[in-house]
PDB file of C-alpha atoms in Angstrom:
ATOM      1  CA  MET K  14      87.860-280.276  48.999  1.00 95.00           C
ATOM      2  CA  ARG K  15      85.557-284.091  49.388  1.00 97.00           C
ATOM      3  CA  ILE K  16      84.993-284.967  46.084  1.00 98.00           C
ATOM      4  CA  LEU K  17      82.077-287.805  44.899  1.00 98.00           C
ATOM      5  CA  CYS K  18      83.531-289.174  41.776  1.00 98.00           C
ATOM      6  CA  VAL K  19      81.432-291.282  39.284  1.00 97.00           C
ATOM      7  CA  ASP K  20      81.973-292.960  36.218  1.00 95.00           C
ATOM      8  CA  ASP K  21      80.574-296.709  34.868  1.00 93.00           C
ATOM      9  CA  ASP K  22      83.983-297.499  33.847  1.00 92.00           C
ATOM     10  CA  GLY K  23      86.074-298.716  35.982  1.00 94.00           C
ATOM     11  CA  LEU K  24      89.446-297.332  34.337  1.00 93.00           C
ATOM     12  CA  VAL K  25      87.938-294.175  34.049  1.00 91.00           C
ATOM     13  CA  LEU K  26      86.905-294.104  37.231  1.00 94.00           C
ATOM     14  CA  ALA K  27      90.171-295.438  38.882  1.00 96.00           C
ATOM     15  CA  VAL K  28      92.189-292.792  36.476  1.00 93.00           C
ATOM     16  CA  THR K  29      89.875-289.618  37.343  1.00 94.00           C
ATOM     17  CA  ALA K  30      89.697-290.727  41.022  1.00 96.00           C
ATOM     18  CA  ASP K  31      94.064-290.512  40.753  1.00 96.00           C
ATOM     19  CA  LEU K  32      94.124-287.088  39.039  1.00 95.00           C
ATOM     20  CA  LEU K  33      91.558-285.447  41.435  1.00 96.00           C
ATOM     21  CA  ARG K  34      93.902-286.997  44.398  1.00 97.00           C
ATOM     22  CA  GLU K  35      96.679-285.682  42.473  1.00 96.00           C
ATOM     23  CA  LEU K  36      95.275-282.458  43.138  1.00 96.00           C
ATOM     24  CA  GLY K  37      95.263-282.581  47.076  1.00 97.00           C
ATOM     25  CA  HIS K  38      91.560-283.627  47.105  1.00 98.00           C
ATOM     26  CA  ASP K  39      89.777-286.273  49.415  1.00 98.00           C
ATOM     27  CA  VAL K  40      87.949-288.415  46.510  1.00 98.00           C
ATOM     28  CA  ILE K  41      85.150-290.874  47.160  1.00 98.00           C
ATOM     29  CA  GLU K  42      84.525-293.368  44.397  1.00 98.00           C
ATOM     30  CA  ALA K  43      81.092-294.626  43.049  1.00 97.00           C
ATOM     31  CA  GLY K  44      80.963-296.979  40.083  1.00 96.00           C
ATOM     32  CA  GLY K  45      77.424-295.719  39.237  1.00 95.00           C
ATOM     33  CA  GLY K  46      74.601-293.610  39.952  1.00 94.00           C
ATOM     34  CA  GLU K  47      72.878-296.142  42.116  1.00 95.00           C
ATOM     35  CA  ALA K  48      76.405-296.020  44.132  1.00 96.00           C
ATOM     36  CA  ALA K  49      76.885-292.510  44.072  1.00 97.00           C
ATOM     37  CA  GLN K  50      73.168-291.652  45.423  1.00 96.00           C
ATOM     38  CA  ALA K  51      73.407-293.728  48.031  1.00 96.00           C
ATOM     39  CA  ILE K  52      76.729-291.774  49.304  1.00 96.00           C
ATOM     40  CA  ALA K  53      75.285-288.683  48.132  1.00 96.00           C
ATOM     41  CA  ALA K  54      72.511-289.528  50.683  1.00 95.00           C
ATOM     42  CA  THR K  55      74.540-290.129  54.214  1.00 94.00           C
ATOM     43  CA  THR K  56      77.909-288.212  52.772  1.00 95.00           C
ATOM     44  CA  PRO K  57      78.422-284.771  52.883  1.00 95.00           C
ATOM     45  CA  ILE K  58      80.290-283.818  49.306  1.00 97.00           C
ATOM     46  CA  ASP K  59      81.927-280.567  48.137  1.00 97.00           C
ATOM     47  CA  LEU K  60      81.813-281.239  44.479  1.00 96.00           C
ATOM     48  CA  LEU K  61      79.912-283.896  42.024  1.00 96.00           C
ATOM     49  CA  VAL K  62      82.119-284.834  39.230  1.00 96.00           C
ATOM     50  CA  THR K  63      80.037-287.849  37.190  1.00 94.00           C
ATOM     51  CA  ASP K  64      79.939-289.200  33.960  1.00 92.00           C
ATOM     52  CA  ILE K  65      76.760-287.693  32.041  1.00 89.00           C
ATOM     53  CA  HIS K  66      75.433-291.174  30.181  1.00 86.00           C
ATOM     54  CA  MET K  67      75.585-294.294  32.843  1.00 88.00           C
ATOM     55  CA  PRO K  68      73.375-297.130  31.552  1.00 85.00           C
ATOM     56  CA  GLY K  69      70.914-298.961  33.783  1.00 84.00           C
ATOM     57  CA  GLY K  70      70.839-296.733  36.490  1.00 87.00           C
ATOM     58  CA  PRO K  71      70.818-292.875  37.128  1.00 93.00           C
ATOM     59  CA  ASP K  72      72.837-291.306  34.697  1.00 91.00           C
ATOM     60  CA  GLY K  73      75.060-288.299  36.034  1.00 90.00           C
ATOM     61  CA  LEU K  74      72.057-285.699  35.108  1.00 89.00           C
ATOM     62  CA  GLN K  75      69.921-287.422  37.224  1.00 92.00           C
ATOM     63  CA  LEU K  76      72.516-287.996  39.682  1.00 95.00           C
ATOM     64  CA  ALA K  77      73.191-284.382  40.253  1.00 92.00           C
ATOM     65  CA  GLU K  78      69.403-283.615  40.260  1.00 92.00           C
ATOM     66  CA  TYR K  79      69.266-286.130  43.552  1.00 96.00           C
ATOM     67  CA  ALA K  80      72.170-284.659  44.918  1.00 95.00           C
ATOM     68  CA  ARG K  81      71.364-281.002  44.956  1.00 93.00           C
ATOM     69  CA  THR K  82      68.495-281.856  46.330  1.00 94.00           C
ATOM     70  CA  ARG K  83      70.570-282.651  49.873  1.00 92.00           C
ATOM     71  CA  ARG K  84      72.956-279.639  49.454  1.00 93.00           C
ATOM     72  CA  PRO K  85      71.384-277.448  46.970  1.00 93.00           C
ATOM     73  CA  GLY K  86      73.822-275.426  44.569  1.00 91.00           C
ATOM     74  CA  LEU K  87      76.149-278.218  44.777  1.00 93.00           C
ATOM     75  CA  PRO K  88      78.888-277.607  41.778  1.00 94.00           C
ATOM     76  CA  VAL K  89      78.795-280.257  39.435  1.00 93.00           C
ATOM     77  CA  ILE K  90      81.692-281.130  36.915  1.00 92.00           C
ATOM     78  CA  TYR K  91      80.247-283.519  34.499  1.00 89.00           C
ATOM     79  CA  PHE K  92      82.978-285.928  32.133  1.00 86.00           C
ATOM     80  CA  SER K  93      81.758-287.411  28.542  1.00 80.00           C
ATOM     81  CA  GLY K  94      82.874-289.293  26.018  1.00 74.00           C
ATOM     82  CA  LEU K  95      80.081-287.292  23.685  1.00 66.00           C
ATOM     83  CA  ALA K  96      80.730-283.641  25.054  1.00 54.00           C
ATOM     84  CA  HIS K  97      79.511-282.831  21.784  1.00 53.00           C
ATOM     85  CA  VAL K  98      76.182-284.374  22.578  1.00 54.00           C
ATOM     86  CA  VAL K  99      75.219-282.588  25.980  1.00 57.00           C
ATOM     87  CA  PRO K 100      71.875-282.503  27.163  1.00 56.00           C
ATOM     88  CA  ASP K 101      70.153-279.162  26.567  1.00 59.00           C
ATOM     89  CA  GLY K 102      69.575-277.367  30.502  1.00 60.00           C
ATOM     90  CA  VAL K 103      72.877-278.403  31.412  1.00 61.00           C
ATOM     91  CA  ASP K 104      74.019-276.131  34.170  1.00 65.00           C
ATOM     92  CA  ALA K 105      78.138-276.899  34.617  1.00 67.00           C
ATOM     93  CA  VAL K 106      81.169-277.633  33.130  1.00 75.00           C
ATOM     94  CA  VAL K 107      81.187-280.091  30.499  1.00 81.00           C
ATOM     95  CA  LEU K 108      84.948-282.131  30.018  1.00 82.00           C
ATOM     96  CA  SER K 109      85.466-284.484  27.100  1.00 81.00           C
ATOM     97  CA  LYS K 110      86.856-287.967  28.396  1.00 80.00           C
ATOM     98  CA  PRO K 111      90.052-288.142  28.933  1.00 80.00           C
ATOM     99  CA  CYS K 112      90.906-284.813  30.027  1.00 83.00           C
ATOM    100  CA  SER K 113      94.269-283.327  31.413  1.00 86.00           C
ATOM    101  CA  LEU K 114      95.315-282.503  34.638  1.00 91.00           C
ATOM    102  CA  GLY K 115      95.295-279.086  33.894  1.00 92.00           C
ATOM    103  CA  GLN K 116      91.676-279.126  32.471  1.00 90.00           C
ATOM    104  CA  LEU K 117      90.370-280.768  35.345  1.00 91.00           C
ATOM    105  CA  GLU K 118      91.954-278.176  37.958  1.00 93.00           C
ATOM    106  CA  GLN K 119      90.599-275.328  35.466  1.00 90.00           C
ATOM    107  CA  ALA K 120      87.291-277.121  35.781  1.00 89.00           C
ATOM    108  CA  ILE K 121      87.478-277.603  39.764  1.00 92.00           C
ATOM    109  CA  GLY K 122      88.107-273.429  39.632  1.00 90.00           C
ATOM    110  CA  GLU K 123      85.170-272.712  37.393  1.00 86.00           C
ATOM    111  CA  ALA K 124      82.918-275.101  38.996  1.00 82.00           C
TER     112      ALA K 124
END
């Protein structure tokens, strides 16, 4: 599965991408919403894994909306250090940062 993994925190991005690769996925990394939109515009993806709260550009919710205009029904997994503060209308799996390999694998199955 080709996964676009997005987080504005470089360390979180690297760890999450490594976990996804450990699960056998092809991972494309983006360090923020703008970079991720550019990738989503030109690259087919099967799943979006993104931080919800990313300042200074599109946040995870806006990114998911954009990516779904390119691929309707695209599954999304959101990460948040503030998972208890999930905006209304989120129609995807939400994981707290940090998460375990098992939690990530389960979320992929649910997505």
